[in-house]
Protein backbone atom coordinates (compact mmCIF):
# COMPACT_ATOMS: atom_id res chain seq x y z
CA UNK A 1 0.00 0.00 0.00
CA UNK A 2 1.24 3.42 -0.93
CA UNK A 3 1.72 5.94 1.86
CA UNK A 4 -0.58 8.96 1.97
CA UNK A 5 0.98 12.11 3.36
CA UNK A 6 -0.74 15.34 4.35
CA UNK A 7 1.21 18.61 4.39
CA UNK A 8 -0.82 21.39 6.04
CA UNK A 9 0.19 24.81 4.69
CA UNK A 10 1.20 27.27 7.39
CA UNK A 11 0.04 30.13 5.15
CA UNK A 12 -3.47 29.73 6.55
CA UNK A 13 -2.37 29.43 10.20
CA UNK A 14 -3.03 32.11 12.82
CA UNK A 15 0.27 34.03 12.89
CA UNK A 16 -0.57 35.56 16.24
CA UNK A 17 -0.69 32.03 17.62
CA UNK A 18 1.89 30.32 15.48
CA UNK A 19 3.37 28.19 18.26
CA UNK A 20 -0.13 26.96 19.20
CA UNK A 21 -0.87 26.01 15.59
CA UNK A 22 2.48 24.26 15.13
CA UNK A 23 1.89 22.28 18.33
CA UNK A 24 -1.56 21.30 17.03
CA UNK A 25 0.15 20.00 13.87
CA UNK A 26 2.66 18.09 16.03
CA UNK A 27 -0.25 16.22 17.67
CA UNK A 28 -1.98 15.62 14.32
CA UNK A 29 -1.73 12.82 11.75
CA UNK A 30 -0.01 15.15 9.27
CA UNK A 31 3.55 13.96 8.60
CA UNK A 32 4.77 17.11 6.86
CA UNK A 33 4.44 20.86 7.37
CA UNK A 34 4.29 22.98 4.17
CA UNK A 35 6.01 26.38 4.22
CA UNK A 36 5.00 28.81 1.44
CA UNK A 37 7.64 31.46 0.77
CA UNK A 38 6.45 34.29 -1.51
CA UNK A 39 8.48 37.29 -2.65
CA UNK A 40 5.96 39.65 -4.26
CA UNK A 41 7.73 39.17 -7.61
CA UNK A 42 7.28 35.57 -8.74
CA UNK A 43 3.80 35.73 -7.21
CA UNK A 44 1.67 38.78 -6.40
CA UNK A 45 1.92 38.30 -2.65
CA UNK A 46 4.54 38.37 0.12
CA UNK A 47 4.37 35.78 2.89
CA UNK A 48 7.36 35.27 5.19
CA UNK A 49 11.04 34.35 5.24
CA UNK A 50 13.85 33.15 7.48
CA UNK A 51 12.71 34.42 10.92
CA UNK A 52 9.38 32.60 10.62
CA UNK A 53 11.11 29.56 9.16
CA UNK A 54 13.41 29.43 12.20
CA UNK A 55 10.46 29.74 14.59
CA UNK A 56 8.77 26.82 12.79
CA UNK A 57 11.88 24.72 13.11
CA UNK A 58 12.14 25.51 16.81
CA UNK A 59 8.69 24.10 17.55
CA UNK A 60 7.84 21.63 14.79
CA UNK A 61 8.48 17.90 14.98
CA UNK A 62 7.37 17.34 11.39
CA UNK A 63 9.19 17.02 8.09
CA UNK A 64 9.64 20.60 6.83
CA UNK A 65 8.55 20.99 3.19
CA UNK A 66 9.55 24.42 1.83
CA UNK A 67 7.88 25.74 -1.35
CA UNK A 68 9.81 28.68 -2.81
CA UNK A 69 7.63 30.98 -4.92
CA UNK A 70 10.45 33.43 -5.52
CA UNK A 71 12.52 34.64 -8.45
CA UNK A 72 16.17 33.50 -8.53
CA UNK A 73 15.63 30.77 -5.92
CA UNK A 74 19.31 29.78 -6.29
CA UNK A 75 20.17 32.88 -4.22
CA UNK A 76 18.32 31.66 -1.11
CA UNK A 77 17.74 27.89 -1.40
CA UNK A 78 20.84 26.86 0.60
CA UNK A 79 19.94 29.31 3.35
CA UNK A 80 16.55 27.64 3.68
CA UNK A 81 18.32 24.29 4.09
CA UNK A 82 20.50 25.81 6.82
CA UNK A 83 17.36 27.21 8.46
CA UNK A 84 16.00 23.67 8.73
CA UNK A 85 14.21 22.72 5.51
CA UNK A 86 14.12 18.95 4.97
CA UNK A 87 12.95 19.44 1.38
CA UNK A 88 13.14 22.55 -0.81
CA UNK A 89 10.99 22.86 -3.93
CA UNK A 90 11.69 25.41 -6.66
CA UNK A 91 9.38 26.60 -9.41
CA UNK A 92 10.61 25.43 -12.84
CA UNK A 93 9.48 28.79 -14.29
CA UNK A 94 11.84 30.65 -11.93
CA UNK A 95 14.99 28.65 -12.70
CA UNK A 96 17.25 29.56 -15.62
CA UNK A 97 19.63 26.73 -14.66
CA UNK A 98 17.30 24.18 -13.08
CA UNK A 99 19.83 21.33 -13.01
CA UNK A 100 22.37 23.50 -11.21
CA UNK A 101 19.82 24.64 -8.64
CA UNK A 102 18.66 21.05 -8.01
CA UNK A 103 22.26 19.97 -7.37
CA UNK A 104 22.88 22.99 -5.14
CA UNK A 105 19.96 22.05 -2.87
CA UNK A 106 21.11 18.42 -2.68
CA UNK A 107 24.66 19.47 -1.88
CA UNK A 108 23.32 21.71 0.89
CA UNK A 109 21.89 18.54 2.43
CA UNK A 110 18.15 18.56 1.67
CA UNK A 111 15.80 16.68 -0.59
CA UNK A 112 14.69 18.58 -3.66
CA UNK A 113 11.40 19.13 -5.45
CA UNK A 114 10.43 20.83 -8.71
CA UNK A 115 7.16 22.73 -9.07
CA UNK A 116 4.96 23.24 -12.13
CA UNK A 117 2.43 26.06 -12.39
CA UNK A 118 -0.98 25.06 -13.82
CA UNK A 119 -0.02 26.17 -17.36
CA UNK A 120 3.47 24.61 -17.40
CA UNK A 121 3.50 21.23 -19.18
CA UNK A 122 4.78 18.04 -17.52
CA UNK A 123 7.24 17.48 -20.38
CA UNK A 124 9.35 20.32 -18.93
CA UNK A 125 10.51 17.72 -16.38
CA UNK A 126 11.75 15.08 -18.84
CA UNK A 127 15.44 15.86 -18.35
CA UNK A 128 15.35 16.41 -14.59
CA UNK A 129 12.89 13.79 -13.32
CA UNK A 130 15.63 11.21 -12.61
CA UNK A 131 17.40 13.67 -10.29
CA UNK A 132 14.58 14.88 -8.06
CA UNK A 133 12.81 13.58 -4.95
CA UNK A 134 9.47 15.22 -5.62
CA UNK A 135 7.28 16.82 -8.27
CA UNK A 136 4.86 19.44 -6.96
CA UNK A 137 1.88 20.10 -9.22
CA UNK A 138 0.22 23.45 -8.56
CA UNK A 139 -3.53 23.01 -8.76
CA UNK A 140 -4.14 26.77 -8.40
CA UNK A 141 -2.11 29.71 -9.64
CA UNK A 142 0.29 30.29 -6.75
CA UNK A 143 0.08 33.35 -4.56
CA UNK A 144 -2.89 32.88 -2.25
CA UNK A 145 -4.58 30.31 -0.07
CA UNK A 146 -8.25 29.46 -0.42
CA UNK A 147 -8.49 29.33 -4.25
CA UNK A 148 -10.53 26.93 -6.38
CA UNK A 149 -8.94 23.64 -7.49
CA UNK A 150 -8.14 23.42 -11.25
CA UNK A 151 -9.54 20.12 -12.61
CA UNK A 152 -6.88 19.73 -15.33
CA UNK A 153 -4.55 18.68 -12.49
CA UNK A 154 -5.89 15.10 -12.78
CA UNK A 155 -4.56 14.88 -16.34
CA UNK A 156 -1.19 16.24 -15.23
CA UNK A 157 -1.11 13.74 -12.35
CA UNK A 158 -1.51 10.87 -14.82
CA UNK A 159 1.20 12.30 -17.10
CA UNK A 160 3.58 12.81 -14.17
CA UNK A 161 3.02 9.23 -12.99
CA UNK A 162 3.90 7.98 -16.50
CA UNK A 163 7.02 10.11 -16.66
CA UNK A 164 8.17 8.84 -13.25
CA UNK A 165 7.60 5.19 -14.24
CA UNK A 166 9.26 5.60 -17.64
CA UNK A 167 12.39 6.94 -15.95
CA UNK A 168 12.43 4.55 -12.98
CA UNK A 169 12.36 7.63 -10.79
CA UNK A 170 11.41 7.40 -7.13
CA UNK A 171 9.99 10.93 -7.05
CA UNK A 172 6.87 11.54 -5.01
CA UNK A 173 3.99 13.57 -6.44
CA UNK A 174 2.60 16.42 -4.35
CA UNK A 175 -0.53 18.43 -5.22
CA UNK A 176 -0.93 21.97 -3.88
CA UNK A 177 -3.93 24.30 -3.99
CA UNK A 178 -7.66 23.96 -3.45
CA UNK A 179 -7.38 20.53 -1.83
CA UNK A 180 -10.44 19.82 0.32
CA UNK A 181 -12.57 17.04 1.79
CA UNK A 182 -14.28 16.49 -1.57
CA UNK A 183 -11.23 15.94 -3.74
CA UNK A 184 -8.57 14.58 -1.34
CA UNK A 185 -9.46 10.89 -1.67
CA UNK A 186 -9.80 11.23 -5.47
CA UNK A 187 -6.35 12.81 -5.65
CA UNK A 188 -4.76 10.07 -3.56
CA UNK A 189 -6.48 7.48 -5.76
CA UNK A 190 -5.22 9.26 -8.90
CA UNK A 191 -1.61 8.87 -7.73
CA UNK A 192 -0.83 11.81 -5.45
CA UNK A 193 1.54 10.86 -2.62
CA UNK A 194 1.42 14.16 -0.74
CA UNK A 195 -1.46 16.64 -0.49
CA UNK A 196 -1.01 20.22 0.69
CA UNK A 197 -4.01 21.77 2.44
CA UNK A 198 -4.17 25.24 3.93
CA UNK A 199 -7.65 26.65 4.01
CA UNK A 200 -9.31 23.22 4.30
CA UNK A 201 -7.37 22.55 7.52
CA UNK A 202 -7.15 25.90 9.28
CA UNK A 203 -10.65 27.23 8.50
CA UNK A 204 -12.31 24.37 10.36
CA UNK A 205 -13.24 24.21 14.00
CA UNK A 206 -11.24 21.06 14.67
CA UNK A 207 -8.19 21.02 12.36
CA UNK A 208 -6.85 17.78 13.86
CA UNK A 209 -10.06 15.97 12.88
CA UNK A 210 -10.04 17.55 9.43
CA UNK A 211 -6.47 16.32 8.89
CA UNK A 212 -7.59 12.78 9.74
CA UNK A 213 -10.57 13.11 7.38
CA UNK A 214 -8.40 14.42 4.55
CA UNK A 215 -6.20 11.35 4.91
CA UNK A 216 -9.30 9.19 4.40
C1 LIG B 1 -0.53 28.72 -3.00
C2 LIG B 1 0.35 27.97 -2.01
C3 LIG B 1 -0.40 26.88 -1.35
C4 LIG B 1 -1.57 27.36 -0.56
C5 LIG B 1 -2.56 26.24 -0.44
O1 LIG B 1 0.16 29.77 -3.53
O2 LIG B 1 1.46 27.42 -2.65
O3 LIG B 1 0.44 26.04 -0.60
O4 LIG B 1 -1.23 27.85 0.68
O5 LIG B 1 -3.66 26.76 0.17
P1 LIG B 1 -5.12 26.17 0.01
O6 LIG B 1 -5.08 24.75 0.49
O7 LIG B 1 -5.92 27.08 0.89
O8 LIG B 1 -5.50 26.28 -1.44
ZN1 LIG C 1 2.62 25.72 -1.55
PDB file of C-alpha atoms and ligand atoms in Angstrom:
ATOM      1  CA  UNK A   1       0.000   0.000   0.000  1.00  0.00           C
ATOM      2  CA  UNK A   2       1.241   3.423  -0.931  1.00  0.00           C
ATOM      3  CA  UNK A   3       1.716   5.937   1.864  1.00  0.00           C
ATOM      4  CA  UNK A   4      -0.577   8.960   1.971  1.00  0.00           C
ATOM      5  CA  UNK A   5       0.975  12.111   3.364  1.00  0.00           C
ATOM      6  CA  UNK A   6      -0.739  15.339   4.345  1.00  0.00           C
ATOM      7  CA  UNK A   7       1.213  18.613   4.391  1.00  0.00           C
ATOM      8  CA  UNK A   8      -0.823  21.386   6.045  1.00  0.00           C
ATOM      9  CA  UNK A   9       0.187  24.810   4.690  1.00  0.00           C
ATOM     10  CA  UNK A  10       1.196  27.265   7.385  1.00  0.00           C
ATOM     11  CA  UNK A  11       0.040  30.127   5.150  1.00  0.00           C
ATOM     12  CA  UNK A  12      -3.472  29.727   6.553  1.00  0.00           C
ATOM     13  CA  UNK A  13      -2.374  29.426  10.197  1.00  0.00           C
ATOM     14  CA  UNK A  14      -3.026  32.108  12.816  1.00  0.00           C
ATOM     15  CA  UNK A  15       0.265  34.028  12.894  1.00  0.00           C
ATOM     16  CA  UNK A  16      -0.572  35.556  16.241  1.00  0.00           C
ATOM     17  CA  UNK A  17      -0.693  32.034  17.623  1.00  0.00           C
ATOM     18  CA  UNK A  18       1.893  30.320  15.480  1.00  0.00           C
ATOM     19  CA  UNK A  19       3.371  28.187  18.263  1.00  0.00           C
ATOM     20  CA  UNK A  20      -0.129  26.958  19.204  1.00  0.00           C
ATOM     21  CA  UNK A  21      -0.869  26.007  15.589  1.00  0.00           C
ATOM     22  CA  UNK A  22       2.482  24.258  15.132  1.00  0.00           C
ATOM     23  CA  UNK A  23       1.890  22.278  18.331  1.00  0.00           C
ATOM     24  CA  UNK A  24      -1.564  21.295  17.031  1.00  0.00           C
ATOM     25  CA  UNK A  25       0.152  19.995  13.873  1.00  0.00           C
ATOM     26  CA  UNK A  26       2.658  18.087  16.030  1.00  0.00           C
ATOM     27  CA  UNK A  27      -0.245  16.220  17.667  1.00  0.00           C
ATOM     28  CA  UNK A  28      -1.976  15.618  14.324  1.00  0.00           C
ATOM     29  CA  UNK A  29      -1.728  12.822  11.754  1.00  0.00           C
ATOM     30  CA  UNK A  30      -0.007  15.154   9.275  1.00  0.00           C
ATOM     31  CA  UNK A  31       3.548  13.958   8.596  1.00  0.00           C
ATOM     32  CA  UNK A  32       4.771  17.115   6.859  1.00  0.00           C
ATOM     33  CA  UNK A  33       4.441  20.859   7.369  1.00  0.00           C
ATOM     34  CA  UNK A  34       4.289  22.978   4.174  1.00  0.00           C
ATOM     35  CA  UNK A  35       6.011  26.376   4.225  1.00  0.00           C
ATOM     36  CA  UNK A  36       4.999  28.806   1.443  1.00  0.00           C
ATOM     37  CA  UNK A  37       7.641  31.455   0.773  1.00  0.00           C
ATOM     38  CA  UNK A  38       6.446  34.293  -1.512  1.00  0.00           C
ATOM     39  CA  UNK A  39       8.483  37.289  -2.649  1.00  0.00           C
ATOM     40  CA  UNK A  40       5.960  39.651  -4.261  1.00  0.00           C
ATOM     41  CA  UNK A  41       7.733  39.168  -7.609  1.00  0.00           C
ATOM     42  CA  UNK A  42       7.285  35.572  -8.740  1.00  0.00           C
ATOM     43  CA  UNK A  43       3.802  35.730  -7.209  1.00  0.00           C
ATOM     44  CA  UNK A  44       1.668  38.783  -6.403  1.00  0.00           C
ATOM     45  CA  UNK A  45       1.915  38.304  -2.649  1.00  0.00           C
ATOM     46  CA  UNK A  46       4.537  38.372   0.124  1.00  0.00           C
ATOM     47  CA  UNK A  47       4.375  35.777   2.890  1.00  0.00           C
ATOM     48  CA  UNK A  48       7.364  35.274   5.193  1.00  0.00           C
ATOM     49  CA  UNK A  49      11.040  34.347   5.236  1.00  0.00           C
ATOM     50  CA  UNK A  50      13.853  33.145   7.479  1.00  0.00           C
ATOM     51  CA  UNK A  51      12.707  34.419  10.916  1.00  0.00           C
ATOM     52  CA  UNK A  52       9.379  32.597  10.625  1.00  0.00           C
ATOM     53  CA  UNK A  53      11.115  29.561   9.157  1.00  0.00           C
ATOM     54  CA  UNK A  54      13.412  29.430  12.201  1.00  0.00           C
ATOM     55  CA  UNK A  55      10.464  29.744  14.586  1.00  0.00           C
ATOM     56  CA  UNK A  56       8.768  26.824  12.789  1.00  0.00           C
ATOM     57  CA  UNK A  57      11.877  24.715  13.113  1.00  0.00           C
ATOM     58  CA  UNK A  58      12.143  25.512  16.809  1.00  0.00           C
ATOM     59  CA  UNK A  59       8.688  24.101  17.554  1.00  0.00           C
ATOM     60  CA  UNK A  60       7.835  21.635  14.793  1.00  0.00           C
ATOM     61  CA  UNK A  61       8.477  17.897  14.985  1.00  0.00           C
ATOM     62  CA  UNK A  62       7.368  17.338  11.395  1.00  0.00           C
ATOM     63  CA  UNK A  63       9.194  17.018   8.086  1.00  0.00           C
ATOM     64  CA  UNK A  64       9.640  20.596   6.828  1.00  0.00           C
ATOM     65  CA  UNK A  65       8.549  20.994   3.190  1.00  0.00           C
ATOM     66  CA  UNK A  66       9.547  24.425   1.831  1.00  0.00           C
ATOM     67  CA  UNK A  67       7.883  25.736  -1.347  1.00  0.00           C
ATOM     68  CA  UNK A  68       9.813  28.678  -2.806  1.00  0.00           C
ATOM     69  CA  UNK A  69       7.629  30.981  -4.916  1.00  0.00           C
ATOM     70  CA  UNK A  70      10.454  33.429  -5.523  1.00  0.00           C
ATOM     71  CA  UNK A  71      12.525  34.645  -8.454  1.00  0.00           C
ATOM     72  CA  UNK A  72      16.171  33.500  -8.528  1.00  0.00           C
ATOM     73  CA  UNK A  73      15.629  30.767  -5.918  1.00  0.00           C
ATOM     74  CA  UNK A  74      19.308  29.782  -6.294  1.00  0.00           C
ATOM     75  CA  UNK A  75      20.174  32.875  -4.222  1.00  0.00           C
ATOM     76  CA  UNK A  76      18.324  31.659  -1.115  1.00  0.00           C
ATOM     77  CA  UNK A  77      17.735  27.893  -1.405  1.00  0.00           C
ATOM     78  CA  UNK A  78      20.839  26.865   0.596  1.00  0.00           C
ATOM     79  CA  UNK A  79      19.939  29.315   3.353  1.00  0.00           C
ATOM     80  CA  UNK A  80      16.550  27.636   3.682  1.00  0.00           C
ATOM     81  CA  UNK A  81      18.318  24.292   4.085  1.00  0.00           C
ATOM     82  CA  UNK A  82      20.496  25.814   6.817  1.00  0.00           C
ATOM     83  CA  UNK A  83      17.356  27.212   8.465  1.00  0.00           C
ATOM     84  CA  UNK A  84      16.000  23.673   8.731  1.00  0.00           C
ATOM     85  CA  UNK A  85      14.213  22.721   5.515  1.00  0.00           C
ATOM     86  CA  UNK A  86      14.122  18.948   4.965  1.00  0.00           C
ATOM     87  CA  UNK A  87      12.949  19.443   1.381  1.00  0.00           C
ATOM     88  CA  UNK A  88      13.138  22.546  -0.814  1.00  0.00           C
ATOM     89  CA  UNK A  89      10.992  22.860  -3.935  1.00  0.00           C
ATOM     90  CA  UNK A  90      11.687  25.414  -6.658  1.00  0.00           C
ATOM     91  CA  UNK A  91       9.385  26.600  -9.413  1.00  0.00           C
ATOM     92  CA  UNK A  92      10.611  25.425 -12.836  1.00  0.00           C
ATOM     93  CA  UNK A  93       9.480  28.788 -14.291  1.00  0.00           C
ATOM     94  CA  UNK A  94      11.838  30.654 -11.926  1.00  0.00           C
ATOM     95  CA  UNK A  95      14.993  28.651 -12.704  1.00  0.00           C
ATOM     96  CA  UNK A  96      17.246  29.560 -15.616  1.00  0.00           C
ATOM     97  CA  UNK A  97      19.631  26.725 -14.664  1.00  0.00           C
ATOM     98  CA  UNK A  98      17.300  24.183 -13.084  1.00  0.00           C
ATOM     99  CA  UNK A  99      19.831  21.330 -13.007  1.00  0.00           C
ATOM    100  CA  UNK A 100      22.374  23.501 -11.205  1.00  0.00           C
ATOM    101  CA  UNK A 101      19.819  24.642  -8.637  1.00  0.00           C
ATOM    102  CA  UNK A 102      18.659  21.054  -8.011  1.00  0.00           C
ATOM    103  CA  UNK A 103      22.257  19.970  -7.372  1.00  0.00           C
ATOM    104  CA  UNK A 104      22.883  22.987  -5.144  1.00  0.00           C
ATOM    105  CA  UNK A 105      19.960  22.046  -2.875  1.00  0.00           C
ATOM    106  CA  UNK A 106      21.109  18.417  -2.682  1.00  0.00           C
ATOM    107  CA  UNK A 107      24.657  19.471  -1.876  1.00  0.00           C
ATOM    108  CA  UNK A 108      23.324  21.713   0.889  1.00  0.00           C
ATOM    109  CA  UNK A 109      21.888  18.542   2.429  1.00  0.00           C
ATOM    110  CA  UNK A 110      18.151  18.556   1.672  1.00  0.00           C
ATOM    111  CA  UNK A 111      15.798  16.680  -0.587  1.00  0.00           C
ATOM    112  CA  UNK A 112      14.692  18.578  -3.664  1.00  0.00           C
ATOM    113  CA  UNK A 113      11.397  19.133  -5.453  1.00  0.00           C
ATOM    114  CA  UNK A 114      10.430  20.829  -8.712  1.00  0.00           C
ATOM    115  CA  UNK A 115       7.157  22.732  -9.065  1.00  0.00           C
ATOM    116  CA  UNK A 116       4.960  23.241 -12.128  1.00  0.00           C
ATOM    117  CA  UNK A 117       2.433  26.056 -12.390  1.00  0.00           C
ATOM    118  CA  UNK A 118      -0.977  25.061 -13.816  1.00  0.00           C
ATOM    119  CA  UNK A 119      -0.020  26.168 -17.360  1.00  0.00           C
ATOM    120  CA  UNK A 120       3.472  24.612 -17.402  1.00  0.00           C
ATOM    121  CA  UNK A 121       3.496  21.226 -19.177  1.00  0.00           C
ATOM    122  CA  UNK A 122       4.780  18.041 -17.519  1.00  0.00           C
ATOM    123  CA  UNK A 123       7.244  17.475 -20.378  1.00  0.00           C
ATOM    124  CA  UNK A 124       9.350  20.322 -18.930  1.00  0.00           C
ATOM    125  CA  UNK A 125      10.510  17.723 -16.381  1.00  0.00           C
ATOM    126  CA  UNK A 126      11.755  15.083 -18.844  1.00  0.00           C
ATOM    127  CA  UNK A 127      15.438  15.859 -18.347  1.00  0.00           C
ATOM    128  CA  UNK A 128      15.346  16.413 -14.594  1.00  0.00           C
ATOM    129  CA  UNK A 129      12.895  13.790 -13.316  1.00  0.00           C
ATOM    130  CA  UNK A 130      15.629  11.207 -12.609  1.00  0.00           C
ATOM    131  CA  UNK A 131      17.398  13.674 -10.294  1.00  0.00           C
ATOM    132  CA  UNK A 132      14.581  14.882  -8.059  1.00  0.00           C
ATOM    133  CA  UNK A 133      12.807  13.577  -4.949  1.00  0.00           C
ATOM    134  CA  UNK A 134       9.467  15.216  -5.619  1.00  0.00           C
ATOM    135  CA  UNK A 135       7.279  16.821  -8.275  1.00  0.00           C
ATOM    136  CA  UNK A 136       4.864  19.443  -6.963  1.00  0.00           C
ATOM    137  CA  UNK A 137       1.882  20.101  -9.223  1.00  0.00           C
ATOM    138  CA  UNK A 138       0.218  23.454  -8.561  1.00  0.00           C
ATOM    139  CA  UNK A 139      -3.535  23.006  -8.756  1.00  0.00           C
ATOM    140  CA  UNK A 140      -4.140  26.765  -8.396  1.00  0.00           C
ATOM    141  CA  UNK A 141      -2.110  29.713  -9.638  1.00  0.00           C
ATOM    142  CA  UNK A 142       0.289  30.285  -6.747  1.00  0.00           C
ATOM    143  CA  UNK A 143       0.084  33.349  -4.557  1.00  0.00           C
ATOM    144  CA  UNK A 144      -2.892  32.884  -2.247  1.00  0.00           C
ATOM    145  CA  UNK A 145      -4.575  30.306  -0.067  1.00  0.00           C
ATOM    146  CA  UNK A 146      -8.252  29.458  -0.424  1.00  0.00           C
ATOM    147  CA  UNK A 147      -8.494  29.328  -4.246  1.00  0.00           C
ATOM    148  CA  UNK A 148     -10.530  26.934  -6.381  1.00  0.00           C
ATOM    149  CA  UNK A 149      -8.940  23.638  -7.489  1.00  0.00           C
ATOM    150  CA  UNK A 150      -8.140  23.422 -11.247  1.00  0.00           C
ATOM    151  CA  UNK A 151      -9.542  20.121 -12.607  1.00  0.00           C
ATOM    152  CA  UNK A 152      -6.882  19.729 -15.331  1.00  0.00           C
ATOM    153  CA  UNK A 153      -4.547  18.680 -12.492  1.00  0.00           C
ATOM    154  CA  UNK A 154      -5.894  15.100 -12.781  1.00  0.00           C
ATOM    155  CA  UNK A 155      -4.559  14.883 -16.344  1.00  0.00           C
ATOM    156  CA  UNK A 156      -1.185  16.236 -15.228  1.00  0.00           C
ATOM    157  CA  UNK A 157      -1.113  13.742 -12.352  1.00  0.00           C
ATOM    158  CA  UNK A 158      -1.508  10.872 -14.820  1.00  0.00           C
ATOM    159  CA  UNK A 159       1.201  12.304 -17.101  1.00  0.00           C
ATOM    160  CA  UNK A 160       3.579  12.810 -14.166  1.00  0.00           C
ATOM    161  CA  UNK A 161       3.022   9.230 -12.993  1.00  0.00           C
ATOM    162  CA  UNK A 162       3.895   7.975 -16.502  1.00  0.00           C
ATOM    163  CA  UNK A 163       7.019  10.111 -16.659  1.00  0.00           C
ATOM    164  CA  UNK A 164       8.173   8.836 -13.250  1.00  0.00           C
ATOM    165  CA  UNK A 165       7.604   5.192 -14.242  1.00  0.00           C
ATOM    166  CA  UNK A 166       9.265   5.596 -17.643  1.00  0.00           C
ATOM    167  CA  UNK A 167      12.395   6.944 -15.952  1.00  0.00           C
ATOM    168  CA  UNK A 168      12.430   4.546 -12.983  1.00  0.00           C
ATOM    169  CA  UNK A 169      12.356   7.627 -10.795  1.00  0.00           C
ATOM    170  CA  UNK A 170      11.411   7.400  -7.128  1.00  0.00           C
ATOM    171  CA  UNK A 171       9.993  10.931  -7.052  1.00  0.00           C
ATOM    172  CA  UNK A 172       6.869  11.536  -5.006  1.00  0.00           C
ATOM    173  CA  UNK A 173       3.993  13.566  -6.444  1.00  0.00           C
ATOM    174  CA  UNK A 174       2.598  16.422  -4.352  1.00  0.00           C
ATOM    175  CA  UNK A 175      -0.525  18.425  -5.223  1.00  0.00           C
ATOM    176  CA  UNK A 176      -0.933  21.973  -3.883  1.00  0.00           C
ATOM    177  CA  UNK A 177      -3.931  24.304  -3.991  1.00  0.00           C
ATOM    178  CA  UNK A 178      -7.662  23.959  -3.447  1.00  0.00           C
ATOM    179  CA  UNK A 179      -7.377  20.526  -1.829  1.00  0.00           C
ATOM    180  CA  UNK A 180     -10.438  19.819   0.322  1.00  0.00           C
ATOM    181  CA  UNK A 181     -12.574  17.044   1.787  1.00  0.00           C
ATOM    182  CA  UNK A 182     -14.284  16.494  -1.573  1.00  0.00           C
ATOM    183  CA  UNK A 183     -11.227  15.943  -3.745  1.00  0.00           C
ATOM    184  CA  UNK A 184      -8.574  14.578  -1.335  1.00  0.00           C
ATOM    185  CA  UNK A 185      -9.457  10.890  -1.672  1.00  0.00           C
ATOM    186  CA  UNK A 186      -9.804  11.230  -5.472  1.00  0.00           C
ATOM    187  CA  UNK A 187      -6.354  12.810  -5.653  1.00  0.00           C
ATOM    188  CA  UNK A 188      -4.758  10.071  -3.565  1.00  0.00           C
ATOM    189  CA  UNK A 189      -6.485   7.476  -5.759  1.00  0.00           C
ATOM    190  CA  UNK A 190      -5.216   9.258  -8.900  1.00  0.00           C
ATOM    191  CA  UNK A 191      -1.612   8.869  -7.731  1.00  0.00           C
ATOM    192  CA  UNK A 192      -0.825  11.812  -5.451  1.00  0.00           C
ATOM    193  CA  UNK A 193       1.535  10.855  -2.618  1.00  0.00           C
ATOM    194  CA  UNK A 194       1.422  14.156  -0.740  1.00  0.00           C
ATOM    195  CA  UNK A 195      -1.455  16.642  -0.493  1.00  0.00           C
ATOM    196  CA  UNK A 196      -1.012  20.220   0.686  1.00  0.00           C
ATOM    197  CA  UNK A 197      -4.011  21.774   2.437  1.00  0.00           C
ATOM    198  CA  UNK A 198      -4.172  25.238   3.929  1.00  0.00           C
ATOM    199  CA  UNK A 199      -7.654  26.646   4.011  1.00  0.00           C
ATOM    200  CA  UNK A 200      -9.307  23.223   4.303  1.00  0.00           C
ATOM    201  CA  UNK A 201      -7.373  22.551   7.522  1.00  0.00           C
ATOM    202  CA  UNK A 202      -7.154  25.899   9.284  1.00  0.00           C
ATOM    203  CA  UNK A 203     -10.646  27.234   8.500  1.00  0.00           C
ATOM    204  CA  UNK A 204     -12.309  24.370  10.357  1.00  0.00           C
ATOM    205  CA  UNK A 205     -13.239  24.212  13.999  1.00  0.00           C
ATOM    206  CA  UNK A 206     -11.238  21.058  14.667  1.00  0.00           C
ATOM    207  CA  UNK A 207      -8.188  21.019  12.360  1.00  0.00           C
ATOM    208  CA  UNK A 208      -6.853  17.778  13.862  1.00  0.00           C
ATOM    209  CA  UNK A 209     -10.058  15.971  12.883  1.00  0.00           C
ATOM    210  CA  UNK A 210     -10.036  17.554   9.432  1.00  0.00           C
ATOM    211  CA  UNK A 211      -6.474  16.320   8.890  1.00  0.00           C
ATOM    212  CA  UNK A 212      -7.587  12.779   9.736  1.00  0.00           C
ATOM    213  CA  UNK A 213     -10.567  13.108   7.377  1.00  0.00           C
ATOM    214  CA  UNK A 214      -8.402  14.423   4.551  1.00  0.00           C
ATOM    215  CA  UNK A 215      -6.197  11.346   4.908  1.00  0.00           C
ATOM    216  CA  UNK A 216      -9.302   9.191   4.400  1.00  0.00           C
TER     217      UNK A 216
HETATM  218  C1  LIG B   1      -0.527  28.721  -3.001  1.00  0.00           C
HETATM  219  C2  LIG B   1       0.345  27.975  -2.009  1.00  0.00           C
HETATM  220  C3  LIG B   1      -0.402  26.876  -1.353  1.00  0.00           C
HETATM  221  C4  LIG B   1      -1.568  27.359  -0.565  1.00  0.00           C
HETATM  222  C5  LIG B   1      -2.559  26.243  -0.440  1.00  0.00           C
HETATM  223  O1  LIG B   1       0.157  29.767  -3.529  1.00  0.00           O
HETATM  224  O2  LIG B   1       1.461  27.420  -2.652  1.00  0.00           O
HETATM  225  O3  LIG B   1       0.436  26.042  -0.598  1.00  0.00           O
HETATM  226  O4  LIG B   1      -1.234  27.855   0.684  1.00  0.00           O
HETATM  227  O5  LIG B   1      -3.663  26.762   0.171  1.00  0.00           O
HETATM  228  P1  LIG B   1      -5.123  26.172   0.011  1.00  0.00           P
HETATM  229  O6  LIG B   1      -5.081  24.749   0.490  1.00  0.00           O
HETATM  230  O7  LIG B   1      -5.922  27.082   0.892  1.00  0.00           O
HETATM  231  O8  LIG B   1      -5.499  26.276  -1.437  1.00  0.00           O
HETATM  232 ZN1  LIG B   2       2.623  25.721  -1.548  1.00  0.00          ZN
END
